[in-house]
Coordinates of C-alpha atoms in Angstrom, one line a residue:
X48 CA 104.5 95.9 101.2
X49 CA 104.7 95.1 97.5
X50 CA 104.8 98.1 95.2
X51 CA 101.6 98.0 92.4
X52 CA 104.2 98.0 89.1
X53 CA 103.0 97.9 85.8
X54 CA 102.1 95.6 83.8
X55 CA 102.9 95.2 79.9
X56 CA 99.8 93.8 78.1
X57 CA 100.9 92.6 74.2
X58 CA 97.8 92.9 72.7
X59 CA 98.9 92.2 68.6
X60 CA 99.3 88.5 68.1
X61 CA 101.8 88.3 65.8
X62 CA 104.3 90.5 67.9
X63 CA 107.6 88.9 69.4
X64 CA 109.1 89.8 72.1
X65 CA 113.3 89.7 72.8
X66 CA 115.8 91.4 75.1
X67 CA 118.3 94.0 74.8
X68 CA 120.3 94.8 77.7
X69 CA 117.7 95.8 80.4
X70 CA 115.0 96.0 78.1
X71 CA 111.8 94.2 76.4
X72 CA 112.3 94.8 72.4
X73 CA 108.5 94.3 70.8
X74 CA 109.1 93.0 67.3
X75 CA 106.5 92.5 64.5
X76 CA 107.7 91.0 61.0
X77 CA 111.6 92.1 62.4
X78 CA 110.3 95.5 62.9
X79 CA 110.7 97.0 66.0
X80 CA 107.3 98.3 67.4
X81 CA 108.4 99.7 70.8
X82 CA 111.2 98.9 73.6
X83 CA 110.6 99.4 77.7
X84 CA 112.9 99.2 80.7
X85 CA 112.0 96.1 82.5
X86 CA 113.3 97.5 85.9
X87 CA 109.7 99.0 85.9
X88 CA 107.4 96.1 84.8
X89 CA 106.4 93.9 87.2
X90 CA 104.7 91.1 84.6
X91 CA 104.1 90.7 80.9
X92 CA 100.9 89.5 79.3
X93 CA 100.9 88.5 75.6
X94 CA 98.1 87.6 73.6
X95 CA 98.6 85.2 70.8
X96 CA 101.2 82.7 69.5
X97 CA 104.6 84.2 68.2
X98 CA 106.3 83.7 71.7
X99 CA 109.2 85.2 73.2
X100 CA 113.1 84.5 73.2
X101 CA 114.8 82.4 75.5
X102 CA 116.8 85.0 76.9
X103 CA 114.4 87.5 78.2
X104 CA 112.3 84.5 79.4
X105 CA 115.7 84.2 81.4
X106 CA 116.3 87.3 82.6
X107 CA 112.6 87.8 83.6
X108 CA 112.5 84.7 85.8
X109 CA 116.2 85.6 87.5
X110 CA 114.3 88.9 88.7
X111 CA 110.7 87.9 89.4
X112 CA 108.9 89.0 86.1
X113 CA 106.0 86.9 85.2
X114 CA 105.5 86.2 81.3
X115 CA 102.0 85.0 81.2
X116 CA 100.8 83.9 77.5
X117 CA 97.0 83.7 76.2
X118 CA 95.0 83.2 73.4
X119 CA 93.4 85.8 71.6
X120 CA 90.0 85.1 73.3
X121 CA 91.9 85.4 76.9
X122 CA 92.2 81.8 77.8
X123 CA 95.2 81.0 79.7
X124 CA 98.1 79.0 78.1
X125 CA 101.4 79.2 80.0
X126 CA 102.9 80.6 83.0
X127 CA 107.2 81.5 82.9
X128 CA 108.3 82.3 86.5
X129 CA 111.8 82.1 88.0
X130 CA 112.3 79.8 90.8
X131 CA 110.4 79.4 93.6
X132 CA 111.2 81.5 96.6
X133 CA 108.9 79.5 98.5
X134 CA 109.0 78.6 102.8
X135 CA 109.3 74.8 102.7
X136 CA 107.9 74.7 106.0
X137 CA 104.5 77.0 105.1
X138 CA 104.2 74.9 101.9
X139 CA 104.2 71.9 104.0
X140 CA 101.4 73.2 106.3
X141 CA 99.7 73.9 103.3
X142 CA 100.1 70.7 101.9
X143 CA 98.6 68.6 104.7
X144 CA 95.6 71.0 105.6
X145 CA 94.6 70.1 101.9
X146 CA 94.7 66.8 102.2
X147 CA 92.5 66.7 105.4
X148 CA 88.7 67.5 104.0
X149 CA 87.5 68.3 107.5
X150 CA 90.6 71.3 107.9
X151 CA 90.3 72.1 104.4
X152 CA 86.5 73.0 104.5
X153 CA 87.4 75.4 107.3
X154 CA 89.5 77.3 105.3
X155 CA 87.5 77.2 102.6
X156 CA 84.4 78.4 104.1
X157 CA 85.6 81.9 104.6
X158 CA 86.3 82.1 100.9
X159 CA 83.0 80.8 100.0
X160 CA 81.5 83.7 102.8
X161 CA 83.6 86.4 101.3
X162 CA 82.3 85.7 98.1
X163 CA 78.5 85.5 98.9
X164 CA 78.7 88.4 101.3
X165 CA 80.1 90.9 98.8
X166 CA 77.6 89.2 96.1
X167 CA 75.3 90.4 99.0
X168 CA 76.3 94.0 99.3
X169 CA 76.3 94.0 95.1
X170 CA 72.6 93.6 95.1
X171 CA 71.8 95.9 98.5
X172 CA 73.9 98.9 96.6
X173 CA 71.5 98.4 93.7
X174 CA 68.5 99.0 95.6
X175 CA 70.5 102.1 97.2
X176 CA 71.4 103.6 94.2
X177 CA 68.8 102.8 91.7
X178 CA 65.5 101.8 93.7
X179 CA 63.8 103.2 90.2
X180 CA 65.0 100.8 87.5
X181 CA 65.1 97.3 89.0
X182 CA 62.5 95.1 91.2
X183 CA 63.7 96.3 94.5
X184 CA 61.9 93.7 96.4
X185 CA 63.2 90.7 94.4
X186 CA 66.8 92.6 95.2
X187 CA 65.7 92.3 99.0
X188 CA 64.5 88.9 98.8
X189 CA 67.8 87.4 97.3
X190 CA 69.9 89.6 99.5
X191 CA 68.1 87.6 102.5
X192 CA 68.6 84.2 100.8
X193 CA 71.9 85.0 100.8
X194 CA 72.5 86.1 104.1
X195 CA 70.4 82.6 105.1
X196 CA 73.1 80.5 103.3
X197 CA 76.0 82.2 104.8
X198 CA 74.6 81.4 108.4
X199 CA 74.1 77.2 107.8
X200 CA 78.3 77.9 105.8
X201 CA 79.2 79.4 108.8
X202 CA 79.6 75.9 110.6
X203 CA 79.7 73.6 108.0
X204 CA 83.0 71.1 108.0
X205 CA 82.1 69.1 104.7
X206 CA 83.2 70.0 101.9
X207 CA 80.8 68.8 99.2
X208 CA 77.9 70.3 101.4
X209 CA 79.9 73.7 101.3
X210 CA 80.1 73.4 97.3
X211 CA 76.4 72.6 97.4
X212 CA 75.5 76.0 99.5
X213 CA 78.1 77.7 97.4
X214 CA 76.5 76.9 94.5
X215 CA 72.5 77.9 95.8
X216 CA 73.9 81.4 96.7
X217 CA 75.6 81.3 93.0
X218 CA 72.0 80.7 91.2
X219 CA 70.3 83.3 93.3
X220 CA 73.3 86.0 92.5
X221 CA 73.4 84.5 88.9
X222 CA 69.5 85.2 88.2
X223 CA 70.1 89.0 89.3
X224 CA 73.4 90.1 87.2
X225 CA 71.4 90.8 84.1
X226 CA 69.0 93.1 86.0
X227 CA 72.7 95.0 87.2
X228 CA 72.7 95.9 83.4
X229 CA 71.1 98.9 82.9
X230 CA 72.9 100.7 79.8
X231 CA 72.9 99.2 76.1
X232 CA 70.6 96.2 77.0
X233 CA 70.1 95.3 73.1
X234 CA 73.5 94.7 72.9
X235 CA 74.6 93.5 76.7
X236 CA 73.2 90.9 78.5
X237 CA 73.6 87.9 80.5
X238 CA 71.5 84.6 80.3
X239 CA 74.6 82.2 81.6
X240 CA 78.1 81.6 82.0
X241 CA 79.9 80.6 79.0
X242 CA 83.1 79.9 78.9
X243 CA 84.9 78.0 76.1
X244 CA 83.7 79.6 74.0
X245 CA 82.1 82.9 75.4
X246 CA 79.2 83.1 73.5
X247 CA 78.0 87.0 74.4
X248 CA 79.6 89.9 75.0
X249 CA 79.1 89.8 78.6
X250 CA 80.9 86.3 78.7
X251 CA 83.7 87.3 77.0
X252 CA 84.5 90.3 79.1
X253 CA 84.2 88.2 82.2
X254 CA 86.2 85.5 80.9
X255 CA 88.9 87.6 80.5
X256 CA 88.7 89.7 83.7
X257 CA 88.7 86.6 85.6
X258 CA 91.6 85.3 83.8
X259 CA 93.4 88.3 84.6
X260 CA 92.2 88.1 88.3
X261 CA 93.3 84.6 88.6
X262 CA 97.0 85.1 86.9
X263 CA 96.7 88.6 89.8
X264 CA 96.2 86.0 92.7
X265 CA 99.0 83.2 91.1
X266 CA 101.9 85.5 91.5
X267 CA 100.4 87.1 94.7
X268 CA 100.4 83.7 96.1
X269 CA 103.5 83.2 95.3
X270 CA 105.2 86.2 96.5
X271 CA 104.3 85.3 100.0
X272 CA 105.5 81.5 99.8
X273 CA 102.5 79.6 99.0
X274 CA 101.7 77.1 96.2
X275 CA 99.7 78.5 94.3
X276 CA 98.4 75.0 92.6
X277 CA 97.3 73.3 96.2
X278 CA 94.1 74.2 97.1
X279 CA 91.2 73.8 99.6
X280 CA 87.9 74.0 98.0
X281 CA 89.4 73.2 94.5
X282 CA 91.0 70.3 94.9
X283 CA 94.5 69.0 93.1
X284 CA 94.5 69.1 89.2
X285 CA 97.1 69.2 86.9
X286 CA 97.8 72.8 85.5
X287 CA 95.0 74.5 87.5
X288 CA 96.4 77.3 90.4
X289 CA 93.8 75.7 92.5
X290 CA 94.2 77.9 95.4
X291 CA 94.2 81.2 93.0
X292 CA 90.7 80.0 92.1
X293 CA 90.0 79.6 96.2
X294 CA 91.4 82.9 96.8
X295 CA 89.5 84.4 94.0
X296 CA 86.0 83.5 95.2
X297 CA 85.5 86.4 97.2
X298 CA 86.7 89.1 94.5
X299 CA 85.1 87.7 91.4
X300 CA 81.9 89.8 91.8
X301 CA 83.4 93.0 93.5
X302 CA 85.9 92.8 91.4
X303 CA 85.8 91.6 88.2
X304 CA 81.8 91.5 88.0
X305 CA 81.7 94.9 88.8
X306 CA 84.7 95.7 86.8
X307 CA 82.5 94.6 84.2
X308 CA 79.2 95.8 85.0
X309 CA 80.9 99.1 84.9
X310 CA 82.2 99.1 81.4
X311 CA 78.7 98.2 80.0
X312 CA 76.7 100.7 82.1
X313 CA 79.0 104.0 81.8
X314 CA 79.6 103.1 77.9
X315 CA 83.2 102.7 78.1
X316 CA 82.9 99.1 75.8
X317 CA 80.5 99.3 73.2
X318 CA 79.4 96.3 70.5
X319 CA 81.4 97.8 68.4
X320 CA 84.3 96.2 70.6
X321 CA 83.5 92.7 69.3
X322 CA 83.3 90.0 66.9
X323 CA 81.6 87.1 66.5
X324 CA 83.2 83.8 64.5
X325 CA 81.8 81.6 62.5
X326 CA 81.2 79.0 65.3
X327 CA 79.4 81.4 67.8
X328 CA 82.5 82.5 69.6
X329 CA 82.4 85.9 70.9
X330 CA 85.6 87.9 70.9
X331 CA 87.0 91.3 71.2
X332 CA 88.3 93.2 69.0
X333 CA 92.1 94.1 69.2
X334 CA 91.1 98.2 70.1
X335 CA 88.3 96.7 72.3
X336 CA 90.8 94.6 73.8
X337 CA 93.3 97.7 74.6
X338 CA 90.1 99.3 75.9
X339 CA 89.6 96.9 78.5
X340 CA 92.9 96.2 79.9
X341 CA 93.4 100.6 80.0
X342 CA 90.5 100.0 81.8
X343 CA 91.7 97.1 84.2
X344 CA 95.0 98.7 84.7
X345 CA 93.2 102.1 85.9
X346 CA 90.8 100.0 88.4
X347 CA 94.0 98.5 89.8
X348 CA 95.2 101.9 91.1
X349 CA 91.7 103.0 92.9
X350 CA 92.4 103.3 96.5
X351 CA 90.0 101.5 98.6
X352 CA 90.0 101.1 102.8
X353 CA 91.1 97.5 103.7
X354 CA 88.1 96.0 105.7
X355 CA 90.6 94.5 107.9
X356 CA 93.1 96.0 108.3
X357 CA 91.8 99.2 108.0
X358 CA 94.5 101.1 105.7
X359 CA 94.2 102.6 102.1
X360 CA 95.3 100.2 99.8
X361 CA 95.2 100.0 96.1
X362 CA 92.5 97.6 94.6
X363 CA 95.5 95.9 92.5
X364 CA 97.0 95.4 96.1
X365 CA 94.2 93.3 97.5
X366 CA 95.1 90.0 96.3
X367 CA 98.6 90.3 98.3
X368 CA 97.5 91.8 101.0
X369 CA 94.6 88.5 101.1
X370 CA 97.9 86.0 100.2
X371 CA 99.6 87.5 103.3
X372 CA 96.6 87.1 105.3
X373 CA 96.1 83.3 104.2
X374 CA 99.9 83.1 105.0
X375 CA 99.6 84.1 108.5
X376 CA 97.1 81.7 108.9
X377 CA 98.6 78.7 108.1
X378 CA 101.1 79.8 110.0
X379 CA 99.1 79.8 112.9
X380 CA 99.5 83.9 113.2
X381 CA 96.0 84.5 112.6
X382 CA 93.3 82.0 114.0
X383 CA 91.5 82.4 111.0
X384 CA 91.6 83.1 107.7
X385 CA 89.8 87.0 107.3
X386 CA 88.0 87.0 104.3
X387 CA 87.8 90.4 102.1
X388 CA 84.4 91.5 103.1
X389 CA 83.5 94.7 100.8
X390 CA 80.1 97.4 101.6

């Protein structure tokens, strides 16, 4: 099984990053800020422009260390990984099941269940643990809409009428997560999704948790063999990891929602953590920034149970453990593909 290594997050954007001898060199201005063994990183995330030099982009790629570069808002700009190590034969399997619509929607429907049954369980935990402060029965009732719309997925073979279900059992979950917010509601809320830009400071935390999730699942997808750009519900487009976003579906609330949810409600991220430019974007600020990923490195090593395979795993483990599963499927290991379903 994979080890969970660390991950260096660059969080200054005027920082440079360079090797000497087995280690990352941070530079700012040709002053050195800080030097790590790379032996123990298993990916670097930098925020900003100033880049990195040739030769660690080098070394990192010979030995499987991702150098993943973003914008200081947290949108995704480039990817450097070392050559594939990639089963031909698997990626070939993958490659005609996603270009059948019919196969593809059967794959794809266990993502799309994952997802709206752990967006189910969200909403039955808040009645559970706060029947006081939210509308209990309008909890219920969308928790039932939800199981309803996982039934008619359950045999559906289309793939547009999938997205269409998907996207009923989004609206009901969507017009709930606001009511999940229960701490610093002046300053906190969530009306809709935006995304370029985030225009709250709900949006902006979930933009870049899902960013992180999604560059999580690229290399996990990766490490078992897959392609992590050939996908079955999101279909081919250039630059998009179309089957990290598939993958993805089922964590995004359990995961990252929560992840969220959790910063606002215990106090951990506060509006002092953000800024708001001139054209409405909302960002956060470089301390609110380290806040968040100290926060989303120490959610990656909370052990959970596996709900299939029944071990304690580490929640930064899940996406490999779900790429291995989606592996063995398409190998024909597995008859299906075993969604992660979360209570």
């Amino acid at each position: 099984m994979k080890k969970l290594l660390n991950t260096l997050f660059v969080t200054q954007p005027d920082v440079y990053l360079s090797l000497d001898g087995d280690n990352v060199v941070l530079l700012k201005e040709q002053e050195k800020l800080g030097r790590l063994p790379l032996h123990n990183l298993e990916s670097i995330v930098a925020f900003g422009y100033t880049g990195a030099s040739p030769a660690l982009m080098g070394y990192c790629a010979e030995r499987n260390i991702s150098i993943t570069f973003m914008s200081m808002t947290g949108r995704f700009l480039a990817r450097v990984i070392g050559e594939s190590k990639g089963n031909v034969v698997l990626r070939k399997k993958q490659s005609i099941l996603s270009n059948d619509p019919e196969l593809s929607a059967n794959i794809a429907r266990n993502f799309i269940v994952g997802k709206i049954y752990n967006h189910k369980w969200m909403l039955e935990r808040m009645t559970r643990d706060y029947p006081l402060r939210i509308d209990v029965e309008r909890f219920k009732a969308a928790s039932q809409h939800l199981s309803a719309i996982m039934l008619m997925i359950r045999d559906c073979e289309d793939l547009e009428r999938l997205r269409g279900l998907e996207g009923q059992a989004a609206l009901t979950y969507n017009q709930l997560f606001d009511h999940m917010i229960l701490q610093q509601k002046e300053d906190f809320y969530f009306k809709t999704r935006s995304r370029r830009p985030p225009l709250d400071n709900v949006n902006a935390m979930l933009s870049l948790a899902y960013t992180l999730l999604a560059n999580d699942v690229t290399a996990a997808l990766e490490g078992v063999g897959l392609d992590a750009y050939i996908g079955f519900l999101h279909r081919d487009r250039p630059g998009r990891a179309s089957l990290a976003l598939d993958v993805m579906e089922e964590l995004r609330g359990i995961y990252a929602d929560r992840f969220v949810i959790s910063l606002i409600n215990k106090k951990v991220m506060t509006k002092e953590d953000f800024l708001q430019k001139e054209n409405g974007a909302v960002l956060l600020t470089v301390d609110g920034r380290k806040k968040f990923l100290s926060a989303w490195q120490s959610k990656k090593q909370e052990k959970i149970t596996h709900p299939y395979l029944g071990e304690k795993i580490s929640w930064g483990l899940v996406p490999h453990v779900q790429s291995l599963l989606l592996a063995r499927h398409l190998r024909n290991d597995l008859d299906e593909y075993p969604p992660f379903l979360w209570k």
